[in-house]
mmCIF file of C-alpha atoms and ligand atoms in Angstrom:
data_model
loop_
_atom_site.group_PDB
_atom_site.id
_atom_site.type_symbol
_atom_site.label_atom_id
_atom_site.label_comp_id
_atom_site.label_asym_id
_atom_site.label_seq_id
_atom_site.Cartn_x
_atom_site.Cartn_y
_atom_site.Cartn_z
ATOM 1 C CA UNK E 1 0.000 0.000 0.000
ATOM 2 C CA UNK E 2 1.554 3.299 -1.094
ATOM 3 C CA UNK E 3 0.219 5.862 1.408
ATOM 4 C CA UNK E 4 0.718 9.551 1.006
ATOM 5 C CA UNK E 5 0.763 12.033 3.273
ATOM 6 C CA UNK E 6 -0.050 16.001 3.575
ATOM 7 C CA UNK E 7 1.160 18.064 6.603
ATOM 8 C CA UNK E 8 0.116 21.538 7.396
ATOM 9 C CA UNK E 9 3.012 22.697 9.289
ATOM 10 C CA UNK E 10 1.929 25.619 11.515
ATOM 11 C CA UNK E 11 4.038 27.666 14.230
ATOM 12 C CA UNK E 12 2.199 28.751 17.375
ATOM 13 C CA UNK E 13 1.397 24.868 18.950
ATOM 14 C CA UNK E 14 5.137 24.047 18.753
ATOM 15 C CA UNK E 15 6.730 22.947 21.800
ATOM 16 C CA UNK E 16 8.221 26.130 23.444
ATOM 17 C CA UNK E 17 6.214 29.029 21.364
ATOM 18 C CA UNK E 18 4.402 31.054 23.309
ATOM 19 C CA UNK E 19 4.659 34.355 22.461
ATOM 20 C CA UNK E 20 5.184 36.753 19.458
ATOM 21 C CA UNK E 21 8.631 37.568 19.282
ATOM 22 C CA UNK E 22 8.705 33.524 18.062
ATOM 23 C CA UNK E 23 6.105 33.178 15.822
ATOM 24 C CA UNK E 24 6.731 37.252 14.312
ATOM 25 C CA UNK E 25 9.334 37.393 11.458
ATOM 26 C CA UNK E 26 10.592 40.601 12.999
ATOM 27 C CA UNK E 27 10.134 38.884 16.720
ATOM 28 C CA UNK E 28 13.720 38.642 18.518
ATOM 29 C CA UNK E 29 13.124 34.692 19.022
ATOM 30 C CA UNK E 30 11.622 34.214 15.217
ATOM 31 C CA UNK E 31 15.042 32.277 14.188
ATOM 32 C CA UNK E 32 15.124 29.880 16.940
ATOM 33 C CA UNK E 33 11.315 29.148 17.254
ATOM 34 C CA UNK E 34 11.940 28.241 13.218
ATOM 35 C CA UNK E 35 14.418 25.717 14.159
ATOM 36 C CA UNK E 36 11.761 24.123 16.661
ATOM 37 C CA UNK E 37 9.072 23.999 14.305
ATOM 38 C CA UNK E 38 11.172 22.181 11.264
ATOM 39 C CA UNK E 39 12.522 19.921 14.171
ATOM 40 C CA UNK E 40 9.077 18.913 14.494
ATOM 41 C CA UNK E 41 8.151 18.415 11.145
ATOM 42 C CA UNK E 42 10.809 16.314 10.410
ATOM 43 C CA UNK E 43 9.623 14.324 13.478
ATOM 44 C CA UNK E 44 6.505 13.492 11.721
ATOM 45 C CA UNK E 45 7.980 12.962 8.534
ATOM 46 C CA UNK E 46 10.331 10.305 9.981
ATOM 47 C CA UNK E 47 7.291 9.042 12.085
ATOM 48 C CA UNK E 48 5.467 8.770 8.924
ATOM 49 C CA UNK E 49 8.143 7.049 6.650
ATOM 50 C CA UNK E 50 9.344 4.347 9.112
ATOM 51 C CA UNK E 51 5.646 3.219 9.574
ATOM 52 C CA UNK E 52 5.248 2.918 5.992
ATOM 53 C CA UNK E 53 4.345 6.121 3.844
ATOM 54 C CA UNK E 54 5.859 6.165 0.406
ATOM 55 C CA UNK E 55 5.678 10.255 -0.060
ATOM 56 C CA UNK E 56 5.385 12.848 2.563
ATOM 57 C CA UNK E 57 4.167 16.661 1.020
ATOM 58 C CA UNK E 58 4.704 19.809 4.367
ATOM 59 C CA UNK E 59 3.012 23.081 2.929
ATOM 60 C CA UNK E 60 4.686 25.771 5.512
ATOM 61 C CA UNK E 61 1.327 27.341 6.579
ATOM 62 C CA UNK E 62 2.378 29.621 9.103
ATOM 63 C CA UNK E 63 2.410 33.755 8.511
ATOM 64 C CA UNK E 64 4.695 34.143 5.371
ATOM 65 C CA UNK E 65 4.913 30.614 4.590
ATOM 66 C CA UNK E 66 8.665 30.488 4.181
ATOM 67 C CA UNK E 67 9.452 29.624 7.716
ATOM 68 C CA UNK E 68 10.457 26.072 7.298
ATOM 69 C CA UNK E 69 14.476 26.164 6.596
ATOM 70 C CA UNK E 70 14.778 24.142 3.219
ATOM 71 C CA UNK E 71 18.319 22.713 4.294
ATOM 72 C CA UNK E 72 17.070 21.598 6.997
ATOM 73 C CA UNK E 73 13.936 19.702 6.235
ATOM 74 C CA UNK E 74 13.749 16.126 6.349
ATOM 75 C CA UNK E 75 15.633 15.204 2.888
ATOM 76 C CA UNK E 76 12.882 12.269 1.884
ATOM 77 C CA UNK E 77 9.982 14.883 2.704
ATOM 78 C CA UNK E 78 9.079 17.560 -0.643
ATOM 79 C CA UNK E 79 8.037 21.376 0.839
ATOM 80 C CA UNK E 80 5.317 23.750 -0.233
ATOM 81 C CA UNK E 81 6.922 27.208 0.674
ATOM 82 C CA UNK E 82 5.698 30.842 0.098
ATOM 83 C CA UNK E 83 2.286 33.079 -0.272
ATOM 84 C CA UNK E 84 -0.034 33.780 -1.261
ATOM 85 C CA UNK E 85 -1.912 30.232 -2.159
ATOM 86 C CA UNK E 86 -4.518 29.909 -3.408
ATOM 87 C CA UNK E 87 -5.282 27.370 -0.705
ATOM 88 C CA UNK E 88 -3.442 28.765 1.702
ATOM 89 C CA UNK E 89 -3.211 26.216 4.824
ATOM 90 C CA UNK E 90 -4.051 23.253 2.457
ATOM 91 C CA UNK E 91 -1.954 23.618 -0.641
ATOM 92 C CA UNK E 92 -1.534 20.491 -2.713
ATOM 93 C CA UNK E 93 -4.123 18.695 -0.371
ATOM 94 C CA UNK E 94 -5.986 16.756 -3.046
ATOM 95 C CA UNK E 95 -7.733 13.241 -3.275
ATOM 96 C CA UNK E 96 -4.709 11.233 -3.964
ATOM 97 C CA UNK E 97 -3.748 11.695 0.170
ATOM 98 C CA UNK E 98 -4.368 8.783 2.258
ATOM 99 C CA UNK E 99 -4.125 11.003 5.217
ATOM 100 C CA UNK E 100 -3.113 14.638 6.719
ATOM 101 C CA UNK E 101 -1.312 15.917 9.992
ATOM 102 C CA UNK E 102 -1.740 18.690 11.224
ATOM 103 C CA UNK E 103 1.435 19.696 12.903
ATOM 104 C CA UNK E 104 2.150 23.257 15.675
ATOM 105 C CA UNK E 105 -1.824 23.885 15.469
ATOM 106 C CA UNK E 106 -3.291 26.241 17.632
ATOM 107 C CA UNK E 107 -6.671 26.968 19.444
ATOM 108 C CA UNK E 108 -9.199 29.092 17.547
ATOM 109 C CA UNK E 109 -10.124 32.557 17.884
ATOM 110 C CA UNK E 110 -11.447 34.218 21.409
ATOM 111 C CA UNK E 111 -10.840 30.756 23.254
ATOM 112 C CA UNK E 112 -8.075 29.535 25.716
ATOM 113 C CA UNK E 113 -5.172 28.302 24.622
ATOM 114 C CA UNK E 114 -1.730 30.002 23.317
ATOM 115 C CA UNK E 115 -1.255 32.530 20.713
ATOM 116 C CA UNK E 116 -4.963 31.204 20.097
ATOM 117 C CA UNK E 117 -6.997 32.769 16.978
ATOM 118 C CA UNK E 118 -8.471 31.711 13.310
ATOM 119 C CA UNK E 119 -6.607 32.297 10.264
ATOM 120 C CA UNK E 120 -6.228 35.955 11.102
ATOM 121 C CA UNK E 121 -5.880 37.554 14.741
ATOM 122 C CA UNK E 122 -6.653 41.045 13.516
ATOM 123 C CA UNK E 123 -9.542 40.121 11.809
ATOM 124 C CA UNK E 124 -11.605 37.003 12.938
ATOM 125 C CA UNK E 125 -13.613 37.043 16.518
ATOM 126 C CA UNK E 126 -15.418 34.291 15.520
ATOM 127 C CA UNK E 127 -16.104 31.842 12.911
ATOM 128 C CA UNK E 128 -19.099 29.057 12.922
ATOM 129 C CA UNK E 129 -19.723 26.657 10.660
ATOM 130 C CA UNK E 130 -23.308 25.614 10.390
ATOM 131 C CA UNK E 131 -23.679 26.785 13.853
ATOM 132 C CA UNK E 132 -20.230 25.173 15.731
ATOM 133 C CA UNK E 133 -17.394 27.362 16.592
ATOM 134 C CA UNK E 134 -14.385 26.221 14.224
ATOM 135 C CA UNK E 135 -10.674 27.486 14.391
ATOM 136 C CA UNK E 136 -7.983 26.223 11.923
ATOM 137 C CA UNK E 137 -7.939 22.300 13.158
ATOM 138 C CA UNK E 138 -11.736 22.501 12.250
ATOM 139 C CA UNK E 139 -12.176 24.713 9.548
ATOM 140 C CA UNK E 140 -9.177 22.921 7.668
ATOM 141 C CA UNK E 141 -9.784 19.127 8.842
ATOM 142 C CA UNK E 142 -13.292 19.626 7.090
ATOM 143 C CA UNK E 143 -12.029 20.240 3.855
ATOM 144 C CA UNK E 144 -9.546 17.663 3.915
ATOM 145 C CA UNK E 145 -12.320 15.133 4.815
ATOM 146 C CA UNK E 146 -14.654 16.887 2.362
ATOM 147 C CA UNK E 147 -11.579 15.819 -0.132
ATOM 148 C CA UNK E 148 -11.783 12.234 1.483
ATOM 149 C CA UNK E 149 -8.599 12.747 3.702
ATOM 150 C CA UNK E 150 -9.159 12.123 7.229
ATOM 151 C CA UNK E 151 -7.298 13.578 9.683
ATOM 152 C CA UNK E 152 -4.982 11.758 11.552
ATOM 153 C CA UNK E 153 -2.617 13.505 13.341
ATOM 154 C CA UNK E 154 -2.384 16.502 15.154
ATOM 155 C CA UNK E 155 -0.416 18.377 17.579
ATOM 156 C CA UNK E 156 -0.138 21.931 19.531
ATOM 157 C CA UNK E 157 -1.042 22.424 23.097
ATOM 158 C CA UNK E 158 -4.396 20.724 24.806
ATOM 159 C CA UNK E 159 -7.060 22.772 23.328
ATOM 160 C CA UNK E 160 -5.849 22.531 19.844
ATOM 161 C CA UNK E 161 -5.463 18.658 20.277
ATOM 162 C CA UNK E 162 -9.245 18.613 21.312
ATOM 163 C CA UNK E 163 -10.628 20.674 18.954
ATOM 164 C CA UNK E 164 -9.395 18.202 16.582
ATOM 165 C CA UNK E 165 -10.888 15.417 19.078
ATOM 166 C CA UNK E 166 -14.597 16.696 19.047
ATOM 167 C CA UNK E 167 -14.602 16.585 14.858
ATOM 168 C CA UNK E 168 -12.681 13.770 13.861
ATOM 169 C CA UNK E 169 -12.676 10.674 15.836
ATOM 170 C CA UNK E 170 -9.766 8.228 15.600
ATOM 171 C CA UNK E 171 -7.485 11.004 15.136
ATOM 172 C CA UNK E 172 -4.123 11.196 17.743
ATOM 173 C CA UNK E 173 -3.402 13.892 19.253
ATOM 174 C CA UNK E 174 -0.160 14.646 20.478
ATOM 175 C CA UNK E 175 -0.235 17.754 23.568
ATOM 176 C CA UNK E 176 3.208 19.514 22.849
ATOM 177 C CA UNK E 177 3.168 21.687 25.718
ATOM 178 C CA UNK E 178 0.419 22.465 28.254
ATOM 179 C CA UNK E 179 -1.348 26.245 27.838
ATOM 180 C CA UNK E 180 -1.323 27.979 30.967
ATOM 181 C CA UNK E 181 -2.419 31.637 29.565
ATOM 182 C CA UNK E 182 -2.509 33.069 26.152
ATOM 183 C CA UNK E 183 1.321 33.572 26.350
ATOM 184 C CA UNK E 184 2.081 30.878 28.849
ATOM 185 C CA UNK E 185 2.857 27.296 28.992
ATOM 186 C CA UNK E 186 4.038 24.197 30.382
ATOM 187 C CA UNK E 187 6.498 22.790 28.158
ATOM 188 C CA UNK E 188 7.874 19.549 27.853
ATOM 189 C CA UNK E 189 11.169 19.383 26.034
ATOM 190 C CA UNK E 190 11.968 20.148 22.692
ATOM 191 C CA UNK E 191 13.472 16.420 22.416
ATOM 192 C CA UNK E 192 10.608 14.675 24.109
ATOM 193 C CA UNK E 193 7.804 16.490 22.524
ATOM 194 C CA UNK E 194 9.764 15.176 18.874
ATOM 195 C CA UNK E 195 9.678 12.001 20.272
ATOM 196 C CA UNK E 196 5.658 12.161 20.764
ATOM 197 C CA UNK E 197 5.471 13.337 17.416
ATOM 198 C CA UNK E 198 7.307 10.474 15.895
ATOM 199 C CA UNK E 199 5.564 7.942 17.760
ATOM 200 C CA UNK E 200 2.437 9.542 16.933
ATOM 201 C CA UNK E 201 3.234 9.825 13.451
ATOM 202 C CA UNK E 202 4.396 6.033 13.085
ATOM 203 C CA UNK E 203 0.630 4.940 15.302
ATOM 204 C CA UNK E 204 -1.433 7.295 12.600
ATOM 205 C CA UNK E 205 0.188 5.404 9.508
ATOM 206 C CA UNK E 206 -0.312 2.166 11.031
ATOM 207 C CA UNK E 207 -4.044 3.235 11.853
ATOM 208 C CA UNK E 208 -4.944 4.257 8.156
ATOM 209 C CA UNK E 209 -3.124 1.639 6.652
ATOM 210 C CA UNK E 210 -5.698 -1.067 8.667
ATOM 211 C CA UNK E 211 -8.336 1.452 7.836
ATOM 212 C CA UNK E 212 -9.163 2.769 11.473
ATOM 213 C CA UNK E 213 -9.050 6.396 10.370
ATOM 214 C CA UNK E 214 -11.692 6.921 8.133
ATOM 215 C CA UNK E 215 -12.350 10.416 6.142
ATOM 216 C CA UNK E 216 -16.156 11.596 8.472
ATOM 217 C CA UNK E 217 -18.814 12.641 5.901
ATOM 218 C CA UNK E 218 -18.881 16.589 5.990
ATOM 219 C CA UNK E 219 -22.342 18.054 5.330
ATOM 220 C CA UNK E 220 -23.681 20.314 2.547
ATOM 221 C CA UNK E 221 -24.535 23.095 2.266
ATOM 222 C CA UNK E 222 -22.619 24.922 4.851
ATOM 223 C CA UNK E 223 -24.030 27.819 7.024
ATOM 224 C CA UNK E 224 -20.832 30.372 7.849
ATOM 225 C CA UNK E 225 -21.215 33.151 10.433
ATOM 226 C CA UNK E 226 -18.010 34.900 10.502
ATOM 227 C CA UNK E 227 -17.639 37.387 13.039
ATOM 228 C CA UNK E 228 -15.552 40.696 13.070
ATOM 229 C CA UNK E 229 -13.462 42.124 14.778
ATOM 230 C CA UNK E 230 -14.946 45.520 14.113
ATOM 231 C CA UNK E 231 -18.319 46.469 12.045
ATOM 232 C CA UNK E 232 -15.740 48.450 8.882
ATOM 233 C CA UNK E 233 -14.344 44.650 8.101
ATOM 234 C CA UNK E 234 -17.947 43.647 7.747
ATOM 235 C CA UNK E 235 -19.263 46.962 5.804
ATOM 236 C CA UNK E 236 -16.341 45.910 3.203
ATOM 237 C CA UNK E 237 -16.739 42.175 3.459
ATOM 238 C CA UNK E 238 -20.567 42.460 2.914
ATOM 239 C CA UNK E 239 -19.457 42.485 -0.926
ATOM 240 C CA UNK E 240 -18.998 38.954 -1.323
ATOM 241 C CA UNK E 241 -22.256 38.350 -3.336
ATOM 242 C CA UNK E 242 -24.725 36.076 -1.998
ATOM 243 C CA UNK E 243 -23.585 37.062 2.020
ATOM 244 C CA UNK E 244 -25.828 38.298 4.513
ATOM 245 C CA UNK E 245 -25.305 40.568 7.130
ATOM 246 C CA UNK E 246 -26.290 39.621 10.274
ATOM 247 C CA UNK E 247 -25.231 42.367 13.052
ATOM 248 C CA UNK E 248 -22.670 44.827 12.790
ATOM 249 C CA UNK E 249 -19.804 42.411 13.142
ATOM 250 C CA UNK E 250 -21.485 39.733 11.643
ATOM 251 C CA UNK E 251 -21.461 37.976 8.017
ATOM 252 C CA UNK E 252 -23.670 34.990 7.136
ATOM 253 C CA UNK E 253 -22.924 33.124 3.764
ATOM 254 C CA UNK E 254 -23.981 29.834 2.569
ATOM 255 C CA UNK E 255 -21.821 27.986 0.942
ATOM 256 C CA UNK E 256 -22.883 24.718 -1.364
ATOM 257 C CA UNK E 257 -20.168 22.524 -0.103
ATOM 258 C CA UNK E 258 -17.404 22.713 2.668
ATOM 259 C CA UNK E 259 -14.455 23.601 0.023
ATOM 260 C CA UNK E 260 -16.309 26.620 -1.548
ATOM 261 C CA UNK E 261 -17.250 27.408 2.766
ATOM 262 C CA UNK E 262 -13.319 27.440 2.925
ATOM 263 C CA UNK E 263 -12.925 29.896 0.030
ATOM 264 C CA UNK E 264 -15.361 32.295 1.235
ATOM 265 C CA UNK E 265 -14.449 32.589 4.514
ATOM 266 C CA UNK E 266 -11.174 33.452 3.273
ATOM 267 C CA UNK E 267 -12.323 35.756 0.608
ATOM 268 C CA UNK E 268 -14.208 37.479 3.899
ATOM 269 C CA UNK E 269 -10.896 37.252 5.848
ATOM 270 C CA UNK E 270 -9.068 39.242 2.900
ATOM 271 C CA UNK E 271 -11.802 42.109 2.454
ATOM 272 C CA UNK E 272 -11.576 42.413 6.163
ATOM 273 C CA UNK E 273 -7.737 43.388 5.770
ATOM 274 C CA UNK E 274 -8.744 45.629 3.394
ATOM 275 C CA UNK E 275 -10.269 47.910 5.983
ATOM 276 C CA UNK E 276 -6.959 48.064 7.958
ATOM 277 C CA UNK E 277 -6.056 51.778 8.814
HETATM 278 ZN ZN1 ZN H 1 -2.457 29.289 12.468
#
């Protein structure tokens, strides 16, 4: 069995970020928190390989997307590096992937957990998706099952991990650190959190291989309410044809199925920087 599989390699629920001078490219600690977060990437990758996966794509899907230090990626594993994508978070996630990690994920927007927000902290209060609060493990791990790629790995600190838990059962979660505050944690180290990440890699290629992680059906159409974080994003973002306005921060748009959901609400999320004085 030739198994493929995607990461989305993401900064903030890497095992010692916690702040923004790591996960800023003009933060003092940017260079080192880099290191950390290709360190654990190339943890899954070898995770992945040595139980069995024939091709491993990473798309570098945090903030400029060129984070990931090519030299020092794993040399079996191919990279996805710069912006903008058109799929942003999920470029070259397609059909032919037996299975996706998610790997430094972070809580979503105006909940607990470090450096927590949705796709944009300057922008997003809230999203829903036909009524359920979603951040990035959620929003993204339903288009990747909407593709037919279940999730099957994930890790970032606890309330990342069970976001992921809640939507996609049969999915391991691996807690890289422990959040304490929004800038705070409880950090295992560097070395053992890689180790958790290998070990959870090589368990989530075993699972899909025996067919224990199965894509969940994701239901159409899809009800967004994206909320603001002031009413000007939503006066501007209120162009997307066929949205609704809600309340002064709030958008409604229904989308047909969960991959043209993720376009709009990133469509939304772009108008919304528009507005930035
Ligand atoms: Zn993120």
């Amino acid at each position: 069995m030739n198994l493929k599989i995607y990461i989305s390699a993401d900064m903030e629920g890497v095992c010692g970020v916690v702040d923004v001078e790591h996960t800023r490219r003009e933060g003092k600690e940017h260079d080192r928190a880099r290191k950390w977060m290709v360190q654990e990437v190339n943890a899954a990758v070898e995770g992945a390989l040595r139980g069995g996966a024939e091709k491993v794509v990473v798309n570098d899907s945090h903030g400029t997307m060129r984070n990931l230090l090519p030299e020092e990626l794993h040399p079996e594993a191919e990279l996805i590096i710069g912006s903008p994508k058109p799929m942003s978070m999920l470029e070259g996630l397609s059909e032919d992937f037996d299975g996706t990690f998610f790997i430094g994920y972070h809580a979503r927007s105006g909940s607990f957990g470090v450096l927590s927000h949705t796709y944009a902290g300057r922008i997003v209060a809230d999203l829903k998706l036909n009524g359920r609060p979603v951040g990035e493990p959620g929003l993204n791990g339903l288009v990747s099952n909407f593709l037919g790629v279940p999730v099957a790995l994930i890790s970032g600190d606890q309330f990342a991990v069970e976001e992921a838990k809640e939507l996609f059962p049969g999915v391991i979660g691996v807690i890289t650190k422990e959040a304490i505050g929004r800038y705070v944690a409880k950090c295992p180290s560097p070395e053992k959190a890689r180790r958790m990440i290998e070990e959870g890699a090589f368990r989530a290629v075993n699972l899909l291989k025996k067919g224990e992680i199965k894509a969940v059906s994701v239901p159409s159409p899809v009800e967004i309410q994206l909320k603001f974080l002031n009413p000007g994003m939503a006066d501007l973002a209120q162009i997307l044809p066929g949205s609704e306005r809600l309340d002064p921060l709030t958008l409604k748009y229904v989308a047909k199925d969960m991959l043209e959901a993720y376009k709009a609400v990133r469509a939304m999320i772009y108008l919304g920087y528009a507005t930035i004085k």
